[in-house]
Coordinates of N, CA and C in Angstrom, one line a residue:
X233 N -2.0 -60.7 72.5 CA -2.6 -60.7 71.2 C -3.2 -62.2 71.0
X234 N -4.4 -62.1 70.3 CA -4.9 -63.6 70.3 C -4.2 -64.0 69.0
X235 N -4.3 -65.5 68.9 CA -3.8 -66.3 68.1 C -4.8 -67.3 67.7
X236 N -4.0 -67.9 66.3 CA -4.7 -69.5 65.9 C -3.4 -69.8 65.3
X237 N -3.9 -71.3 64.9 CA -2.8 -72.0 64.1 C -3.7 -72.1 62.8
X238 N -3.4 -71.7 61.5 CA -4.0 -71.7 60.6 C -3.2 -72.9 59.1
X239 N -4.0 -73.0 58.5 CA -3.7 -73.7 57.2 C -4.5 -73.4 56.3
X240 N -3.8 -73.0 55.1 CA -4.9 -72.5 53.8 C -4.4 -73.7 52.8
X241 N -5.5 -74.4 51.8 CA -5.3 -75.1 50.9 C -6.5 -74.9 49.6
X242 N -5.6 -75.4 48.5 CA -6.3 -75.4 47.4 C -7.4 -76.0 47.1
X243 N -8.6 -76.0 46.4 CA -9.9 -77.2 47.0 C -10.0 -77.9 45.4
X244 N -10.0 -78.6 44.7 CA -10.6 -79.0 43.7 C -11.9 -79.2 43.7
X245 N -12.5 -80.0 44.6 CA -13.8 -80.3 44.4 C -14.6 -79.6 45.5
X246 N -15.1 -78.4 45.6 CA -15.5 -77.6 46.7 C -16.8 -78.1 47.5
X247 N -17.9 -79.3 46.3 CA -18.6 -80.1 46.5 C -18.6 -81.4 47.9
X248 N -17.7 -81.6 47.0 CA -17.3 -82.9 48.4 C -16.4 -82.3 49.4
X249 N -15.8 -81.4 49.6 CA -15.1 -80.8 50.5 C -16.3 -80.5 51.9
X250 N -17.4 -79.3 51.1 CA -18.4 -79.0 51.8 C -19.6 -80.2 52.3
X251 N -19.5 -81.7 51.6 CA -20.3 -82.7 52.0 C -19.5 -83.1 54.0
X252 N -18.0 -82.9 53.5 CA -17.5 -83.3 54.6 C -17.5 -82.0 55.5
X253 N -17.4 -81.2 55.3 CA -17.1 -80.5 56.3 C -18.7 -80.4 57.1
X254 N -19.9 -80.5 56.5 CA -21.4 -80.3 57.5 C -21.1 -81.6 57.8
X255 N -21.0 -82.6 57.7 CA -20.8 -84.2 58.3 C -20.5 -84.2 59.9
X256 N -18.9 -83.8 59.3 CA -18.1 -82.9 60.5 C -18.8 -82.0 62.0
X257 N -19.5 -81.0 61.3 CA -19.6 -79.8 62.0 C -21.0 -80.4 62.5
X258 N -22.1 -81.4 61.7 CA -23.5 -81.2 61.8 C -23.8 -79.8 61.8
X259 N -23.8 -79.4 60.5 CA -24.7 -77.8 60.0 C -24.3 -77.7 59.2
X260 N -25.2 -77.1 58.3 CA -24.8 -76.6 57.0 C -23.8 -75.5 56.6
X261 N -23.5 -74.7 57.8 CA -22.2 -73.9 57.6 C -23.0 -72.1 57.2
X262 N -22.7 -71.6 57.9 CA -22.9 -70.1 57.2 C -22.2 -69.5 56.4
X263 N -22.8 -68.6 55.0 CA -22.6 -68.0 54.3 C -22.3 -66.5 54.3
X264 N -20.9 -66.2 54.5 CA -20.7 -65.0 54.7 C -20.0 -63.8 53.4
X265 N -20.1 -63.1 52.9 CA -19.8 -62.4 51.6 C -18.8 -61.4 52.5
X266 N -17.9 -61.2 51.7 CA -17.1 -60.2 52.1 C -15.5 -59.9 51.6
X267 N -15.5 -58.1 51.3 CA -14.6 -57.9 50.8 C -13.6 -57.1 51.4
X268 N -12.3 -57.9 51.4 CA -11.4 -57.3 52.2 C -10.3 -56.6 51.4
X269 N -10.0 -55.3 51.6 CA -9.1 -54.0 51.1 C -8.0 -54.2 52.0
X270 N -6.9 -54.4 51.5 CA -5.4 -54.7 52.2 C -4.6 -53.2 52.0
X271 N -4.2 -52.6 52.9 CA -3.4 -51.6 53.4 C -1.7 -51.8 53.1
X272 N -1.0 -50.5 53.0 CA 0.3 -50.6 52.6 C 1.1 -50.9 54.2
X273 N 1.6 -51.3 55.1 CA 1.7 -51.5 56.3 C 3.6 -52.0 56.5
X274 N 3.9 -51.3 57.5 CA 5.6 -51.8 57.4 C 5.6 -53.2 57.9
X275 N 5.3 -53.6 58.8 CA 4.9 -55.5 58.8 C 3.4 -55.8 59.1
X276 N 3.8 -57.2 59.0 CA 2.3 -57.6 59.3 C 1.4 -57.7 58.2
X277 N 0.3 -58.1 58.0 CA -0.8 -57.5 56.9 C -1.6 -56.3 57.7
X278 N -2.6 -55.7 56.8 CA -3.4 -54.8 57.7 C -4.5 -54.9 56.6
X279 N -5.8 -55.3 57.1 CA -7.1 -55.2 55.9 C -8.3 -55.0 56.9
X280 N -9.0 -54.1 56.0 CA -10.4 -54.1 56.3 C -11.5 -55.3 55.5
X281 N -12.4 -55.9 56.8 CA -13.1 -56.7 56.0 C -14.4 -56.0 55.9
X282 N -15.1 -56.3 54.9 CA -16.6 -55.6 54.6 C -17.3 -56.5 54.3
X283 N -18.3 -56.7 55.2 CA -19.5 -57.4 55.8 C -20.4 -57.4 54.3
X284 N -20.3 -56.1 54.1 CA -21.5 -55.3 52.8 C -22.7 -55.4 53.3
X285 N -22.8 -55.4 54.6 CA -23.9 -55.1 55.4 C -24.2 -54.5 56.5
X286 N -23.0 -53.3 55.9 CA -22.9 -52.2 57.2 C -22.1 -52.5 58.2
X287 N -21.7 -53.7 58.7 CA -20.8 -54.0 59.2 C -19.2 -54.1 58.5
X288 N -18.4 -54.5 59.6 CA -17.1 -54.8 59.0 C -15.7 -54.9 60.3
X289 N -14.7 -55.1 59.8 CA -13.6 -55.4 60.9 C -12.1 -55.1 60.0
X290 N -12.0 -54.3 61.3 CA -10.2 -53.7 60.6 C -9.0 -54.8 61.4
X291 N -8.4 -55.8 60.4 CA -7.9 -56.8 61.3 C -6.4 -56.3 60.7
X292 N -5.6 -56.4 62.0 CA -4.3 -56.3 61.7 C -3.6 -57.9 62.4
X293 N -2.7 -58.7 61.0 CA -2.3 -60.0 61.6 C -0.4 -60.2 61.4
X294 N 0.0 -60.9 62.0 CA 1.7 -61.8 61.6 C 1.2 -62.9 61.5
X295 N 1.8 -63.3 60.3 CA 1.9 -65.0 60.2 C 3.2 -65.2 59.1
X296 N 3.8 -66.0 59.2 CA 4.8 -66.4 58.3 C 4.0 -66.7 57.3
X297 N 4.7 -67.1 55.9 CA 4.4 -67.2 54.6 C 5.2 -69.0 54.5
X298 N 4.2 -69.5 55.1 CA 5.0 -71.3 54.5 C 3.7 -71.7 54.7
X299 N 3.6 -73.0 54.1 CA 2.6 -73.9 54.3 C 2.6 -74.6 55.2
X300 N 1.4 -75.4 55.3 CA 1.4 -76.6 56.6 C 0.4 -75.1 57.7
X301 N 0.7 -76.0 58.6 CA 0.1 -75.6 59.9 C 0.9 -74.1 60.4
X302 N 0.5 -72.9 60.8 CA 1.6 -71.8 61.1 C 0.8 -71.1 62.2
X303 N 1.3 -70.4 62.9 CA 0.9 -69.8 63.9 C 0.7 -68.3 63.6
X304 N -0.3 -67.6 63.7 CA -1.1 -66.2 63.3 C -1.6 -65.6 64.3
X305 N -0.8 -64.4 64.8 CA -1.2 -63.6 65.7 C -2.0 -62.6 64.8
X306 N -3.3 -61.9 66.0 CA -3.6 -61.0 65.4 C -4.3 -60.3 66.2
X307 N -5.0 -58.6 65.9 CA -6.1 -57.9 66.8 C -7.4 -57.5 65.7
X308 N -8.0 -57.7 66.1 CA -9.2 -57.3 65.4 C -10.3 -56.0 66.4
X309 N -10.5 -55.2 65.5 CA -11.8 -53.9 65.8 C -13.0 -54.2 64.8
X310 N -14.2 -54.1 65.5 CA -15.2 -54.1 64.4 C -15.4 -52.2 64.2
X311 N -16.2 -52.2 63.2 CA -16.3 -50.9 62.5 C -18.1 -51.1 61.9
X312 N -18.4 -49.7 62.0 CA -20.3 -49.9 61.5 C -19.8 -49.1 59.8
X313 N -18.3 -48.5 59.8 CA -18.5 -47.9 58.8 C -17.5 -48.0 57.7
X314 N -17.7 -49.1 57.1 CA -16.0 -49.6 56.6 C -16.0 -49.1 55.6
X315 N -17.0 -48.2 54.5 CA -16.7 -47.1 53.9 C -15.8 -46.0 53.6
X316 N -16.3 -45.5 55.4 CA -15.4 -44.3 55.6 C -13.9 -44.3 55.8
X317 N -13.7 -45.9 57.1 CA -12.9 -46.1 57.4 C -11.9 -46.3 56.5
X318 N -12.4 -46.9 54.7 CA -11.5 -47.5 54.0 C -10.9 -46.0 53.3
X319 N -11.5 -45.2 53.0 CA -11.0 -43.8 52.9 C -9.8 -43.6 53.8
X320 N -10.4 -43.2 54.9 CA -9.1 -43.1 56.0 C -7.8 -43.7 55.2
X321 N -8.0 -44.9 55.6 CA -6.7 -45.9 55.4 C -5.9 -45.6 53.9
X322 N -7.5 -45.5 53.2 CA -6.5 -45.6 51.8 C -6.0 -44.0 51.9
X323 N -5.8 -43.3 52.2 CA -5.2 -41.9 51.9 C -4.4 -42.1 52.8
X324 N -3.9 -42.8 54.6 CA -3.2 -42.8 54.7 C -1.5 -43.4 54.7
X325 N -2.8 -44.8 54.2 CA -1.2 -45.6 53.9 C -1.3 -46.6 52.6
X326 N -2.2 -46.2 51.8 CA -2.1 -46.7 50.6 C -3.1 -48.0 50.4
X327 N -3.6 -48.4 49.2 CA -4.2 -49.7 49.2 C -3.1 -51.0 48.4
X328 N -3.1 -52.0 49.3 CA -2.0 -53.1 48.6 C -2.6 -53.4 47.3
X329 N -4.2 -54.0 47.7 CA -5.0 -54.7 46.8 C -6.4 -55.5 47.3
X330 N -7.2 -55.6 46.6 CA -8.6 -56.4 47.4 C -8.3 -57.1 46.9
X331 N -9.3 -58.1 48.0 CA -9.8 -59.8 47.7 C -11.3 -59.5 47.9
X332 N -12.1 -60.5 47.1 CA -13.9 -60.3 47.1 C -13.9 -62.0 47.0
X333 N -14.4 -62.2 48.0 CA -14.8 -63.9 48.4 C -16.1 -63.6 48.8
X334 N -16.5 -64.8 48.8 CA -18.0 -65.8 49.2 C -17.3 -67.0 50.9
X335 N -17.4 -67.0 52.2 CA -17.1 -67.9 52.1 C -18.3 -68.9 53.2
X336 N -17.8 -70.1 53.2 CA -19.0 -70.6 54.0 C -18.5 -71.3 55.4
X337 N -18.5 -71.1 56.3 CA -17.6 -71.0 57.5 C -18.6 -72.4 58.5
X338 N -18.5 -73.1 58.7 CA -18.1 -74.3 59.4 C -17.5 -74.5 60.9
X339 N -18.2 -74.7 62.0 CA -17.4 -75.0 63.1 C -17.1 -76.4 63.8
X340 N -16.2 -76.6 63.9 CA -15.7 -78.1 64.1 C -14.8 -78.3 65.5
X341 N -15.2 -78.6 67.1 CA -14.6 -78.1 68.0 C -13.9 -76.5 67.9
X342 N -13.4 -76.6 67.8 CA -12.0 -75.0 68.4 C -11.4 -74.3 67.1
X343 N -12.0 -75.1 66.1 CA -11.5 -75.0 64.4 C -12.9 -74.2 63.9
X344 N -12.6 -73.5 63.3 CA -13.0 -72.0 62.1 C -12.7 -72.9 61.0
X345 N -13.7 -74.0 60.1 CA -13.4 -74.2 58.9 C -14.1 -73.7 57.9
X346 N -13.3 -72.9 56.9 CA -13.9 -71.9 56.3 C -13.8 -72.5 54.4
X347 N -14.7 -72.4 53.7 CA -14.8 -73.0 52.5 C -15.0 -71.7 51.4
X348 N -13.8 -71.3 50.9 CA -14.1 -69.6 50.4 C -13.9 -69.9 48.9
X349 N -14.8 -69.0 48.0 CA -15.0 -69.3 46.6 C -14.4 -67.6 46.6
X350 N -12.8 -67.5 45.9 CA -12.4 -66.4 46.1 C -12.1 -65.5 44.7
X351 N -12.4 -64.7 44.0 CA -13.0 -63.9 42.3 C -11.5 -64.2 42.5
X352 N -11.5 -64.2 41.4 CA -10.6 -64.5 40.3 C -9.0 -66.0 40.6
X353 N -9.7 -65.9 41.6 CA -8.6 -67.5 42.2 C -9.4 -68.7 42.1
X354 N -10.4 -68.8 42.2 CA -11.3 -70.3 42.8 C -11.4 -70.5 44.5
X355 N -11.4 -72.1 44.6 CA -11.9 -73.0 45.2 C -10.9 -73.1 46.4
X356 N -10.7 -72.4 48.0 CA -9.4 -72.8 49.0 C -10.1 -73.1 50.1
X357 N -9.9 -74.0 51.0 CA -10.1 -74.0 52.4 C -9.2 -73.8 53.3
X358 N -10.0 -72.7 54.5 CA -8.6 -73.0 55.7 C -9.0 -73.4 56.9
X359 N -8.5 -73.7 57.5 CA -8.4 -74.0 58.8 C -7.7 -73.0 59.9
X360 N -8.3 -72.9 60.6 CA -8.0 -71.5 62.1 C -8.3 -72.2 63.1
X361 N -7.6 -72.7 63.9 CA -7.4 -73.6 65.0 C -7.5 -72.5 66.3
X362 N -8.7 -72.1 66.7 CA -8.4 -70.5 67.6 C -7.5 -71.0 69.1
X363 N -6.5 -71.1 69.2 CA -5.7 -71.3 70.8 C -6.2 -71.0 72.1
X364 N -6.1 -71.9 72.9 CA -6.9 -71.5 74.4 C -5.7 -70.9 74.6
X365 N -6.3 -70.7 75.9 CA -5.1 -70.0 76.7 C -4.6 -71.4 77.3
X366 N -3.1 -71.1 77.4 CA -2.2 -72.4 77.9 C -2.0 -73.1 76.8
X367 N -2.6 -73.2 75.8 CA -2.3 -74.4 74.5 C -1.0 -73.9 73.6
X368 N -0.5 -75.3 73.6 CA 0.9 -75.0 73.4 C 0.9 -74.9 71.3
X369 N 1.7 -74.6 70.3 CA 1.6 -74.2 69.0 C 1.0 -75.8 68.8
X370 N 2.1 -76.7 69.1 CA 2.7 -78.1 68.7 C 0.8 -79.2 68.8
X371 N 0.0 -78.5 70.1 CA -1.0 -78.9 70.4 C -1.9 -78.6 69.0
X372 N -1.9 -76.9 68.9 CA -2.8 -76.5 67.6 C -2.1 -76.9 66.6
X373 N -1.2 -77.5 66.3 CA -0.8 -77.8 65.5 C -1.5 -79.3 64.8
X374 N -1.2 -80.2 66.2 CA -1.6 -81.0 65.7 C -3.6 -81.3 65.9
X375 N -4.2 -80.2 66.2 CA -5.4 -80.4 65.6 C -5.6 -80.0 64.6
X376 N -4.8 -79.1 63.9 CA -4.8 -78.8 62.1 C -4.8 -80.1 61.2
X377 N -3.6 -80.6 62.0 CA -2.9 -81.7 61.2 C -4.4 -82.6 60.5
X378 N -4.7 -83.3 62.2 CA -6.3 -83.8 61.9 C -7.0 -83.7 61.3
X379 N -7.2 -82.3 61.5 CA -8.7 -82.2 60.4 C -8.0 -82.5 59.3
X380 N -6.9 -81.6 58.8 CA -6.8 -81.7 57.6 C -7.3 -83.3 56.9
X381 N -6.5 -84.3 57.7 CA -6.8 -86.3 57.3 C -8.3 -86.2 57.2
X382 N -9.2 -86.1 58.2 CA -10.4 -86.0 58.5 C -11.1 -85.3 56.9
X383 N -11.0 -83.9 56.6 CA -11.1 -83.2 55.5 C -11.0 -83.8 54.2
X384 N -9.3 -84.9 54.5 CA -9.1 -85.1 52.9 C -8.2 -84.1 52.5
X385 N -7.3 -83.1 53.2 CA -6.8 -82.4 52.6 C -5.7 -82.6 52.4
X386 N -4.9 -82.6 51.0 CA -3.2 -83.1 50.7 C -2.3 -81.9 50.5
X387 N -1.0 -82.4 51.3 CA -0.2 -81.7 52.1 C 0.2 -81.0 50.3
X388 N -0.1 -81.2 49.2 CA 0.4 -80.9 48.3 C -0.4 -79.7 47.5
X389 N -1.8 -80.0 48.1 CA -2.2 -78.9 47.6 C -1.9 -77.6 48.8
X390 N -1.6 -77.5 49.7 CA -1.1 -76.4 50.3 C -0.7 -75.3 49.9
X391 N -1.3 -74.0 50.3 CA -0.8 -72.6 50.0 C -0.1 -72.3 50.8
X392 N 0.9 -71.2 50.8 CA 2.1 -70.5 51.2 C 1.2 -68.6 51.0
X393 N 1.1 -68.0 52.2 CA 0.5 -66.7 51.8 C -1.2 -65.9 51.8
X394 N -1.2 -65.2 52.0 CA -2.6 -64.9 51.6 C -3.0 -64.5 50.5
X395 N -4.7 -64.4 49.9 CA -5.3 -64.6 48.8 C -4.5 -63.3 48.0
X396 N -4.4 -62.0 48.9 CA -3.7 -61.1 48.3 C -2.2 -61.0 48.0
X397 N -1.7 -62.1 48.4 CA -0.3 -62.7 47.5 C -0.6 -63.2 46.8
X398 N -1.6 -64.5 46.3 CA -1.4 -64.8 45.0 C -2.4 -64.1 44.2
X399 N -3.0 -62.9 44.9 CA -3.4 -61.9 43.9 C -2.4 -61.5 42.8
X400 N -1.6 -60.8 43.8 CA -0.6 -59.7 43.1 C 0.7 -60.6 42.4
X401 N 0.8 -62.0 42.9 CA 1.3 -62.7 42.0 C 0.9 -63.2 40.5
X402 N -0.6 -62.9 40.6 CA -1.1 -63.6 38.9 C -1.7 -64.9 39.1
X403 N -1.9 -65.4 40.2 CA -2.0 -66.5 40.1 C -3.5 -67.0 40.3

């Protein structure tokens, strides 16, 4: 199963986050819309993402729930019909809850930095460190670490969870 080492954080100023991150990447970063439907699932998360442009990806992932740097296995399928597909799913194992983001995605060596404006939360960035093969956690780890310095990002603003936990938390 492929893997990354990921970090999600809070953004205050999504402005200067995004100055740094094209600095970084040289490019202005793509704009991707998309709403993902989270499934009732015995582990793991399970969500469909929607392109809203006829495309889409049924991603099933593990990751622990701490902050900092963590390691996220996962498999992903694309889908032409995440309509149908979302039917399927929601009849047969329930819907947890959506998230509807904006985000603007950034590539930085081996790192996925992603700058998401997410309805009804705000401003987070994360980091997806995608793992070669042979690369040890401690290695992706510490290219998280980096960027993060590089970024500006403080270990304090750090999330624990995905968007759909602190959905269904209120937060």
């Amino acid at each position: 199963m492929p893997s990354n080492v990921e970090i999600k954080a809070k953004v205050s100023d999504p402005e200067e986050f995004a100055k740094m991150a094209v600095q970084l990447s040289q490019s202005e970063g793509t704009i991707i819309r998309q709403h993902d439907t989270f499934f009732n699932c015995s582990r793991g998360r399970l969500k469909l993402r929607d392109f809203m442009n006829g495309s889409g990806q049924l991603i099933f992932y593990e990751r622990p729930d701490t902050d900092g740097p963590k390691l996220s296995r996962y498999s992903i399928s694309p889908t032409s019909d995440p309509p149908g597909l979302k039917v399927v799913l929601s009849d047969a194992l329930g819907v947890k809850g959506e998230v509807r983001k904006e985000r603007r995605l950034f590539l930085i060596g081996q790192t996925r930095v992603h700058l998401d404006t997410v309805e009804g939360l705000g401003h987070f960035m994360e980091l997806e460190v995608v793992m070669r093969p042979q690369q040890s956690v401690d290695e992706g780890q510490q290219v998280a670490v980096e960027l993060m310095e590089q970024l500006s990002v403080s270990e304090d603003h750090l999330v624990t969870g995905a968007y759909m936990d602190l959905i269904l938390q209120g937060q």
